[in-house]
Amino acid sequence: MIGRRGLALGAGAIIALAACGSSGGGSSNKGTIKIGVELPESGKEASNGIPTLNGVKYAVQKQTTIKGFTIEINNLDDAVNGVHDAQKGAQNVQQFVSDSKVLGFVGPFNSAVAQAEIPVANAAHLTMISPANTNECLTKDLPAPECTFKPADLRPSGPNNYFRVAATDDFQGPAMADYAYDTLGLKKVAVASDNETYGKGIADSFSRELTKKGGDPTPRQDFDTKTTNSFKPFESSATAAGGLYFGGTDSNKVCIARQQMKSAGFNAPFFGGDGIVTAQCITDAADNVDNMYGTVAAADATQIPDAKSTIDDFKKNFSATTDFGAYTMPAYDCANILLDGISKAIDDAGGNMPTREQVRARVAQTKDFPGVLGKTSFDSNGDTSNKIISIYTIGAAPGLTGSTPKDWIWKAQVKF
């Protein structure tokens, strides 16, 4: 089940966790090390950011000290007027850079924000590990038009400081194209996007795979969703298609487009990436929520038997249905990988406060880290070894209360 919206914490909140459940050895007398968290925590996108933040909070609750250093969380909100904002994200990272106690951070959630943040963090050798970024151009040197920028352009200091546990859109888009074509038997699917780094990229990768299989991804249109409020003209032109794939996020009106399909007379299946697998999307789609499909670029931890005890314990500490989401456990793994890198870097520093470069170097060496998502290793680009895509659809969610009687239900898993 994909979790519902939680209560947003104010930007810049510092979470200092009690000593109960601490591990790592030694007394907490050497000082403080801060773990940054950079996510959208307000407005509609709080339904993504807050459950993801909870994964980091849970990891630090389990390890509040490391070799004599107290661990604190410094979380910052990159949403402006309820929507993720790349400039705000870059400002937040500059704030992390200015605080010498911040040795790395988990985030961001959105690829467009990551594109703006990586150069700022890289110049300071500040490690960043994202649970949710999926745009392949952030790490892979691919030609235009697939990528309009190069990974090297984002890394002025040279050594890579950016890592992620999510698979990339060149896997996520094709996984849904294969599902639509092979499982649902759809040969023609209209394609749209919110024209952002993530949305356009995943829509393009969906289109390429559908074409490769012999399908037809037309009509195709990219929208400026800040100025577009009605998608009905496009949906009317797409009536000959068997479905509609819309790359983007719920905060960019993607699921409002689904709701408008009903009055446009277009009742075909609706597809998207992890930007729509949210509670907010269900709310926005309203009375046209059925027959929707979305992907998440990671294994669903609830489907992994070895992760059950961790998830059960998490839910004892974070008991509201709003607390757990698609990227809670990926964020938990991100935090633990960062904490492991910090622990090893402390050893490299002779038991003293390590440098950011020492932490970065240790995280880059991550190999077969045992997390709830399985064993994670990073390649030279910072991409995860786990190329897994989870597919969801809308279904009944018995036992839930409130105004939303349906939820995203796990349907299948694709491993590349």
Short mmCIF file of C-alpha atoms in Angstrom, two decimals:
data_model
loop_
_atom_site.label_atom_id
_atom_site.label_comp_id
_atom_site.label_asym_id
_atom_site.label_seq_id
_atom_site.Cartn_x
_atom_site.Cartn_y
_atom_site.Cartn_z
CA MET A 1 0.00 0.00 0.00
CA ILE A 2 1.27 3.44 -0.87
CA GLY A 3 0.96 5.68 2.16
CA ARG A 4 -1.20 8.74 2.50
CA ARG A 5 -0.17 12.26 3.36
CA GLY A 6 1.44 12.99 6.72
CA LEU A 7 1.85 16.24 8.63
CA ALA A 8 4.57 18.48 7.18
CA LEU A 9 7.45 19.63 9.36
CA GLY A 10 8.68 23.18 8.99
CA ALA A 11 11.64 23.84 6.71
CA GLY A 12 14.94 23.69 8.53
CA ALA A 13 13.65 21.52 11.37
CA ILE A 14 16.34 19.73 13.35
CA ILE A 15 15.36 16.33 14.69
CA ALA A 16 17.61 15.22 17.57
CA LEU A 17 16.65 11.69 18.47
CA ALA A 18 16.77 10.19 21.94
CA ALA A 19 19.41 7.70 22.93
CA CYS A 20 17.02 4.77 23.08
CA GLY A 21 17.81 2.20 20.43
CA SER A 22 21.18 3.77 19.68
CA SER A 23 24.01 1.73 18.28
CA GLY A 24 27.43 2.19 16.84
CA GLY A 25 29.39 1.97 20.07
CA GLY A 26 31.05 4.51 22.34
CA SER A 27 29.59 7.32 24.38
CA SER A 28 28.21 10.42 22.67
CA ASN A 29 30.93 12.85 23.66
CA LYS A 30 32.81 13.64 20.46
CA GLY A 31 30.28 16.08 19.05
CA THR A 32 27.44 16.05 16.53
CA ILE A 33 27.21 14.81 12.96
CA LYS A 34 24.20 15.93 10.96
CA ILE A 35 22.41 14.00 8.24
CA GLY A 36 20.65 16.33 5.82
CA VAL A 37 17.31 15.44 4.29
CA GLU A 38 16.12 17.41 1.25
CA LEU A 39 12.57 16.64 0.14
CA PRO A 40 9.25 18.35 -0.68
CA GLU A 41 7.50 18.52 2.70
CA SER A 42 4.59 20.92 2.15
CA GLY A 43 1.55 21.31 -0.07
CA LYS A 44 0.42 18.46 -2.29
CA GLU A 45 3.89 16.96 -2.42
CA ALA A 46 3.95 16.34 1.32
CA SER A 47 2.29 13.01 0.47
CA ASN A 48 5.63 12.08 -1.13
CA GLY A 49 8.09 13.91 1.09
CA ILE A 50 6.87 13.15 4.60
CA PRO A 51 6.69 9.33 4.32
CA THR A 52 10.14 9.45 2.71
CA LEU A 53 11.48 11.62 5.54
CA ASN A 54 10.07 9.08 7.98
CA GLY A 55 12.33 6.41 6.52
CA VAL A 56 15.38 8.51 7.40
CA LYS A 57 14.00 9.31 10.86
CA TYR A 58 13.49 5.61 11.52
CA ALA A 59 17.05 4.76 10.45
CA VAL A 60 18.48 7.36 12.83
CA GLN A 61 16.22 6.20 15.64
CA LYS A 62 17.94 2.82 15.25
CA GLN A 63 21.40 4.38 15.27
CA THR A 64 21.50 7.65 17.19
CA THR A 65 25.24 7.53 17.82
CA ILE A 66 28.18 6.39 15.74
CA LYS A 67 31.54 5.79 17.44
CA GLY A 68 31.02 8.56 19.97
CA PHE A 69 29.28 11.08 17.69
CA THR A 70 25.61 12.01 18.15
CA ILE A 71 23.57 11.83 14.95
CA GLU A 72 20.99 14.51 14.16
CA ILE A 73 18.73 15.08 11.18
CA ASN A 74 18.54 18.46 9.46
CA ASN A 75 15.59 18.35 7.08
CA LEU A 76 14.76 21.10 4.57
CA ASP A 77 11.69 21.57 2.37
CA ASP A 78 12.18 22.20 -1.37
CA ALA A 79 8.50 22.85 -2.12
CA VAL A 80 7.42 26.38 -3.02
CA ASN A 81 3.67 26.97 -3.00
CA GLY A 82 3.25 23.22 -2.59
CA VAL A 83 5.33 22.23 -5.65
CA HIS A 84 8.95 21.05 -5.78
CA ASP A 85 11.26 23.86 -6.84
CA ALA A 86 14.77 23.35 -8.24
CA GLN A 87 16.05 26.76 -7.16
CA LYS A 88 14.81 26.22 -3.61
CA GLY A 89 16.49 22.84 -3.58
CA ALA A 90 19.82 24.35 -4.62
CA GLN A 91 19.46 26.96 -1.85
CA ASN A 92 18.82 24.20 0.67
CA VAL A 93 21.96 22.35 -0.39
CA GLN A 94 23.96 25.56 -0.05
CA GLN A 95 22.64 25.73 3.52
CA PHE A 96 23.89 22.18 4.11
CA VAL A 97 27.27 23.11 2.64
CA SER A 98 27.52 26.08 5.02
CA ASP A 99 27.08 23.81 8.05
CA SER A 100 30.31 21.86 8.61
CA LYS A 101 28.47 19.26 10.70
CA VAL A 102 26.43 18.10 7.68
CA LEU A 103 28.45 15.25 6.13
CA GLY A 104 25.87 14.09 3.59
CA PHE A 105 22.17 14.14 2.83
CA VAL A 106 19.30 11.96 1.66
CA GLY A 107 17.41 13.38 -1.29
CA PRO A 108 16.09 14.96 -3.31
CA PHE A 109 12.82 13.41 -4.46
CA ASN A 110 12.51 15.01 -7.91
CA SER A 111 15.02 14.73 -10.76
CA ALA A 112 14.71 18.37 -11.82
CA VAL A 113 15.68 19.35 -8.28
CA ALA A 114 18.63 16.93 -8.37
CA GLN A 115 19.88 18.50 -11.60
CA ALA A 116 20.13 21.85 -9.79
CA GLU A 117 21.54 20.41 -6.56
CA ILE A 118 24.30 18.10 -7.79
CA PRO A 119 26.71 20.89 -8.86
CA VAL A 120 26.32 22.69 -5.52
CA ALA A 121 26.94 19.53 -3.49
CA ASN A 122 29.69 18.30 -5.80
CA ALA A 123 31.77 21.45 -5.39
CA ALA A 124 31.79 20.75 -1.64
CA HIS A 125 32.33 16.95 -2.00
CA LEU A 126 29.00 16.55 -0.14
CA THR A 127 27.47 13.09 -0.52
CA MET A 128 23.86 12.93 -1.67
CA ILE A 129 21.85 9.70 -1.91
CA SER A 130 18.41 9.83 -3.49
CA PRO A 131 15.68 7.30 -2.78
CA ALA A 132 13.56 8.41 -5.73
CA ASN A 133 15.38 10.23 -8.58
CA THR A 134 14.95 8.30 -11.82
CA ASN A 135 16.04 10.51 -14.75
CA GLU A 136 18.85 8.62 -16.46
CA CYS A 137 20.66 11.75 -17.68
CA LEU A 138 21.77 12.56 -14.12
CA THR A 139 24.26 9.68 -14.27
CA LYS A 140 24.48 8.36 -17.82
CA ASP A 141 26.30 10.01 -20.72
CA LEU A 142 23.66 9.60 -23.43
CA PRO A 143 23.29 11.51 -26.72
CA ALA A 144 20.62 14.07 -27.59
CA PRO A 145 17.69 14.09 -27.83
CA GLU A 146 17.55 11.52 -25.05
CA CYS A 147 19.70 13.76 -22.81
CA THR A 148 20.18 17.51 -23.15
CA PHE A 149 22.97 17.68 -20.54
CA LYS A 150 25.92 15.53 -19.51
CA PRO A 151 26.66 14.10 -16.04
CA ALA A 152 30.10 15.73 -16.18
CA ASP A 153 28.43 19.14 -16.54
CA LEU A 154 26.90 18.66 -13.07
CA ARG A 155 30.14 17.66 -11.36
CA PRO A 156 32.59 20.60 -11.34
CA SER A 157 34.89 19.02 -8.72
CA GLY A 158 35.30 15.81 -10.70
CA PRO A 159 34.67 12.87 -8.31
CA ASN A 160 31.06 11.68 -8.29
CA ASN A 161 29.17 12.58 -5.11
CA TYR A 162 25.68 11.54 -6.25
CA PHE A 163 24.14 8.13 -5.62
CA ARG A 164 20.64 6.63 -5.78
CA VAL A 165 18.84 3.43 -4.85
CA ALA A 166 16.07 3.92 -7.46
CA ALA A 167 16.35 2.44 -10.93
CA THR A 168 16.38 4.86 -13.84
CA ASP A 169 13.68 5.88 -16.29
CA ASP A 170 15.31 3.99 -19.15
CA PHE A 171 14.07 0.97 -17.17
CA GLN A 172 10.91 2.49 -15.65
CA GLY A 173 9.39 3.81 -18.90
CA PRO A 174 10.00 0.58 -20.84
CA ALA A 175 8.61 -1.55 -18.00
CA MET A 176 5.25 0.18 -18.32
CA ALA A 177 5.38 0.12 -22.14
CA ASP A 178 5.97 -3.63 -22.02
CA TYR A 179 3.10 -4.06 -19.57
CA ALA A 180 0.71 -2.00 -21.68
CA TYR A 181 1.66 -3.79 -24.91
CA ASP A 182 2.23 -7.36 -23.75
CA THR A 183 -0.14 -7.73 -20.79
CA LEU A 184 -2.95 -5.33 -21.64
CA GLY A 185 -2.66 -5.75 -25.41
CA LEU A 186 -2.56 -2.04 -26.22
CA LYS A 187 -0.89 -1.19 -29.53
CA LYS A 188 -1.53 2.56 -29.60
CA VAL A 189 -1.05 4.76 -26.52
CA ALA A 190 -1.13 8.55 -26.56
CA VAL A 191 1.77 10.16 -24.69
CA ALA A 192 2.06 13.45 -22.78
CA SER A 193 4.36 14.98 -20.20
CA ASP A 194 4.74 17.94 -17.86
CA ASN A 195 7.90 18.87 -19.83
CA GLU A 196 10.19 18.68 -16.78
CA THR A 197 13.43 16.68 -16.48
CA TYR A 198 11.63 13.69 -14.97
CA GLY A 199 8.29 13.85 -16.78
CA LYS A 200 9.57 14.36 -20.32
CA GLY A 201 12.38 11.87 -19.83
CA ILE A 202 10.15 9.03 -18.68
CA ALA A 203 7.55 9.79 -21.37
CA ASP A 204 10.29 9.65 -24.00
CA SER A 205 11.58 6.30 -22.71
CA PHE A 206 8.01 4.90 -22.70
CA SER A 207 7.55 6.08 -26.30
CA ARG A 208 10.83 4.57 -27.50
CA GLU A 209 10.03 1.15 -26.02
CA LEU A 210 6.46 1.10 -27.34
CA THR A 211 7.77 1.98 -30.81
CA LYS A 212 10.44 -0.74 -30.58
CA LYS A 213 7.73 -3.30 -29.82
CA GLY A 214 5.74 -2.22 -32.88
CA GLY A 215 3.30 0.06 -31.04
CA ASP A 216 2.29 3.63 -31.81
CA PRO A 217 2.91 6.37 -29.17
CA THR A 218 0.78 9.09 -30.78
CA PRO A 219 -0.48 11.71 -30.43
CA ARG A 220 2.36 13.17 -28.32
CA GLN A 221 2.42 16.53 -26.48
CA ASP A 222 4.51 18.19 -23.74
CA PHE A 223 2.69 20.71 -21.56
CA ASP A 224 3.68 23.73 -19.52
CA THR A 225 1.58 22.63 -16.59
CA LYS A 226 2.05 25.93 -14.78
CA THR A 227 -0.10 27.62 -17.41
CA THR A 228 -2.23 24.68 -18.60
CA ASN A 229 -5.38 23.88 -16.68
CA SER A 230 -7.37 21.97 -19.30
CA PHE A 231 -6.04 18.89 -21.08
CA LYS A 232 -9.35 18.10 -22.76
CA PRO A 233 -8.33 19.20 -26.30
CA PHE A 234 -5.38 16.78 -26.24
CA GLU A 235 -7.47 13.99 -24.77
CA SER A 236 -10.13 14.51 -27.42
CA SER A 237 -7.48 14.12 -30.13
CA ALA A 238 -6.25 10.95 -28.40
CA THR A 239 -9.58 9.12 -28.48
CA ALA A 240 -8.33 6.71 -31.15
CA ALA A 241 -5.59 5.49 -28.84
CA GLY A 242 -6.04 2.58 -26.48
CA GLY A 243 -4.59 4.44 -23.50
CA LEU A 244 -2.75 7.55 -22.33
CA TYR A 245 0.70 7.68 -20.73
CA PHE A 246 1.40 10.95 -18.88
CA GLY A 247 4.93 11.52 -17.61
CA GLY A 248 5.11 13.87 -14.63
CA THR A 249 4.00 14.38 -11.05
CA ASP A 250 0.68 14.83 -9.31
CA SER A 251 1.77 18.35 -8.27
CA ASN A 252 2.02 19.20 -11.99
CA LYS A 253 -1.64 18.34 -12.58
CA VAL A 254 -1.02 14.95 -14.18
CA CYS A 255 -3.84 13.28 -12.25
CA ILE A 256 -6.15 16.22 -12.83
CA ALA A 257 -5.71 15.34 -16.50
CA ARG A 258 -7.01 11.87 -15.66
CA GLN A 259 -10.09 13.34 -14.02
CA GLN A 260 -10.74 15.51 -17.12
CA MET A 261 -10.58 12.46 -19.39
CA LYS A 262 -14.01 11.41 -18.23
CA SER A 263 -15.79 14.52 -19.47
CA ALA A 264 -13.66 14.44 -22.64
CA GLY A 265 -15.16 11.04 -23.41
CA PHE A 266 -11.81 9.25 -23.16
CA ASN A 267 -12.14 6.33 -20.75
CA ALA A 268 -9.07 4.33 -21.74
CA PRO A 269 -6.37 3.15 -19.29
CA PHE A 270 -4.13 5.84 -17.82
CA PHE A 271 -0.42 5.20 -17.20
CA GLY A 272 2.38 7.04 -15.45
CA GLY A 273 5.58 6.74 -13.47
CA ASP A 274 6.21 7.05 -9.75
CA GLY A 275 5.15 10.69 -9.87
CA ILE A 276 1.52 9.54 -9.85
CA VAL A 277 1.69 6.60 -7.41
CA THR A 278 0.48 8.81 -4.55
CA ALA A 279 -2.59 9.42 -2.44
CA GLN A 280 -2.85 12.93 -3.91
CA CYS A 281 -3.22 11.45 -7.38
CA ILE A 282 -6.19 9.39 -6.21
CA THR A 283 -7.77 12.54 -4.82
CA ASP A 284 -7.12 14.50 -8.02
CA ALA A 285 -8.43 11.76 -10.30
CA ALA A 286 -11.65 11.76 -8.25
CA ASP A 287 -14.46 9.86 -9.97
CA ASN A 288 -12.19 8.64 -12.77
CA VAL A 289 -9.63 6.86 -10.58
CA ASP A 290 -10.22 3.34 -11.89
CA ASN A 291 -8.12 1.76 -14.67
CA MET A 292 -4.95 3.62 -13.69
CA TYR A 293 -1.47 2.11 -13.66
CA GLY A 294 1.80 3.44 -12.25
CA THR A 295 5.38 2.32 -11.71
CA VAL A 296 7.80 2.79 -8.82
CA ALA A 297 11.52 2.51 -9.60
CA ALA A 298 12.40 0.20 -6.72
CA ALA A 299 11.37 -3.08 -5.21
CA ASP A 300 8.24 -2.96 -3.06
CA ALA A 301 9.62 -3.78 0.37
CA THR A 302 6.23 -5.10 1.47
CA GLN A 303 6.69 -7.92 -1.07
CA ILE A 304 10.13 -8.90 0.31
CA PRO A 305 9.79 -11.49 3.13
CA ASP A 306 13.09 -10.47 4.75
CA ALA A 307 11.85 -6.86 5.07
CA LYS A 308 8.68 -7.75 7.00
CA SER A 309 10.13 -7.42 10.49
CA THR A 310 11.63 -4.01 9.66
CA ILE A 311 8.37 -2.72 8.23
CA ASP A 312 6.38 -4.07 11.18
CA ASP A 313 8.75 -2.35 13.61
CA PHE A 314 8.58 0.88 11.59
CA LYS A 315 4.80 0.87 11.83
CA LYS A 316 4.96 0.49 15.61
CA ASN A 317 6.91 3.75 15.71
CA PHE A 318 5.08 5.49 12.87
CA SER A 319 1.56 4.17 13.26
CA ALA A 320 -0.56 6.50 11.13
CA THR A 321 -1.57 5.29 7.66
CA THR A 322 -0.05 8.56 6.39
CA ASP A 323 3.41 7.62 7.67
CA PHE A 324 4.38 4.92 5.17
CA GLY A 325 4.83 5.44 1.43
CA ALA A 326 6.43 4.00 -1.68
CA TYR A 327 9.81 5.53 -0.87
CA THR A 328 9.88 5.12 2.93
CA MET A 329 11.97 1.97 2.84
CA PRO A 330 14.23 3.19 -0.02
CA ALA A 331 14.94 6.27 2.13
CA TYR A 332 15.65 3.98 5.09
CA ASP A 333 18.25 2.17 2.99
CA CYS A 334 19.71 5.49 1.78
CA ALA A 335 20.15 6.69 5.34
CA ASN A 336 21.75 3.45 6.47
CA ILE A 337 24.17 3.45 3.54
CA LEU A 338 25.15 7.03 4.42
CA LEU A 339 25.55 6.14 8.11
CA ASP A 340 27.69 3.15 7.15
CA GLY A 341 29.89 5.41 5.02
CA ILE A 342 30.22 7.88 7.89
CA SER A 343 31.18 5.08 10.30
CA LYS A 344 33.94 3.85 7.99
CA ALA A 345 35.10 7.44 7.36
CA ILE A 346 35.43 7.98 11.13
CA ASP A 347 37.81 5.02 11.20
CA ASP A 348 39.74 6.55 8.30
CA ALA A 349 40.00 9.77 10.32
CA GLY A 350 41.47 7.95 13.32
CA GLY A 351 38.23 8.12 15.29
CA ASN A 352 37.81 11.84 14.70
CA MET A 353 35.28 13.84 12.70
CA PRO A 354 35.79 12.77 9.08
CA THR A 355 35.92 15.08 6.09
CA ARG A 356 33.12 15.15 3.54
CA GLU A 357 35.53 13.70 0.98
CA GLN A 358 36.25 10.75 3.27
CA VAL A 359 32.50 10.09 3.57
CA ARG A 360 31.99 10.46 -0.20
CA ALA A 361 34.81 8.05 -0.96
CA ARG A 362 33.41 5.44 1.43
CA VAL A 363 29.86 5.67 0.05
CA ALA A 364 31.26 5.30 -3.48
CA GLN A 365 32.77 1.98 -2.37
CA THR A 366 29.39 0.59 -1.26
CA LYS A 367 29.15 -3.04 -2.29
CA ASP A 368 26.47 -5.58 -1.38
CA PHE A 369 25.08 -3.41 1.41
CA PRO A 370 22.37 -5.52 3.11
CA GLY A 371 19.22 -3.39 3.21
CA VAL A 372 15.48 -3.95 3.10
CA LEU A 373 15.55 -3.64 -0.71
CA GLY A 374 18.18 -6.39 -0.97
CA LYS A 375 21.93 -6.03 -1.43
CA THR A 376 22.89 -2.67 -2.91
CA SER A 377 26.07 -1.78 -4.75
CA PHE A 378 26.81 1.45 -6.62
CA ASP A 379 28.48 1.53 -10.03
CA SER A 380 30.97 4.22 -11.03
CA ASN A 381 28.08 6.52 -11.99
CA GLY A 382 26.41 6.17 -8.58
CA ASP A 383 23.54 4.02 -9.89
CA THR A 384 22.19 1.07 -7.93
CA SER A 385 22.85 -2.52 -8.84
CA ASN A 386 19.15 -3.28 -8.20
CA LYS A 387 17.30 -2.69 -11.48
CA ILE A 388 13.78 -3.42 -10.24
CA ILE A 389 10.50 -1.76 -11.28
CA SER A 390 7.26 -2.31 -9.35
CA ILE A 391 3.93 -1.94 -11.15
CA TYR A 392 0.79 -0.77 -9.33
CA THR A 393 -2.87 -0.33 -10.16
CA ILE A 394 -5.84 1.15 -8.32
CA GLY A 395 -7.75 -1.27 -6.15
CA ALA A 396 -9.93 -1.53 -3.09
CA ALA A 397 -8.18 -0.90 0.19
CA PRO A 398 -10.27 -2.66 2.85
CA GLY A 399 -9.84 -1.48 6.39
CA LEU A 400 -8.87 2.07 5.49
CA THR A 401 -10.91 4.96 6.78
CA GLY A 402 -11.37 8.48 5.46
CA SER A 403 -12.46 9.95 2.16
CA THR A 404 -10.35 7.70 -0.10
CA PRO A 405 -11.86 4.20 -0.45
CA LYS A 406 -9.22 3.02 -2.95
CA ASP A 407 -5.45 2.85 -3.00
CA TRP A 408 -2.47 1.88 -5.13
CA ILE A 409 -2.12 -1.90 -5.02
CA TRP A 410 1.03 -3.80 -6.02
CA LYS A 411 0.48 -5.68 -9.25
CA ALA A 412 3.80 -7.00 -10.55
CA GLN A 413 7.57 -6.65 -10.43
CA VAL A 414 10.01 -6.42 -13.34
CA LYS A 415 13.69 -7.13 -12.77
CA PHE A 416 16.23 -6.10 -15.40
#
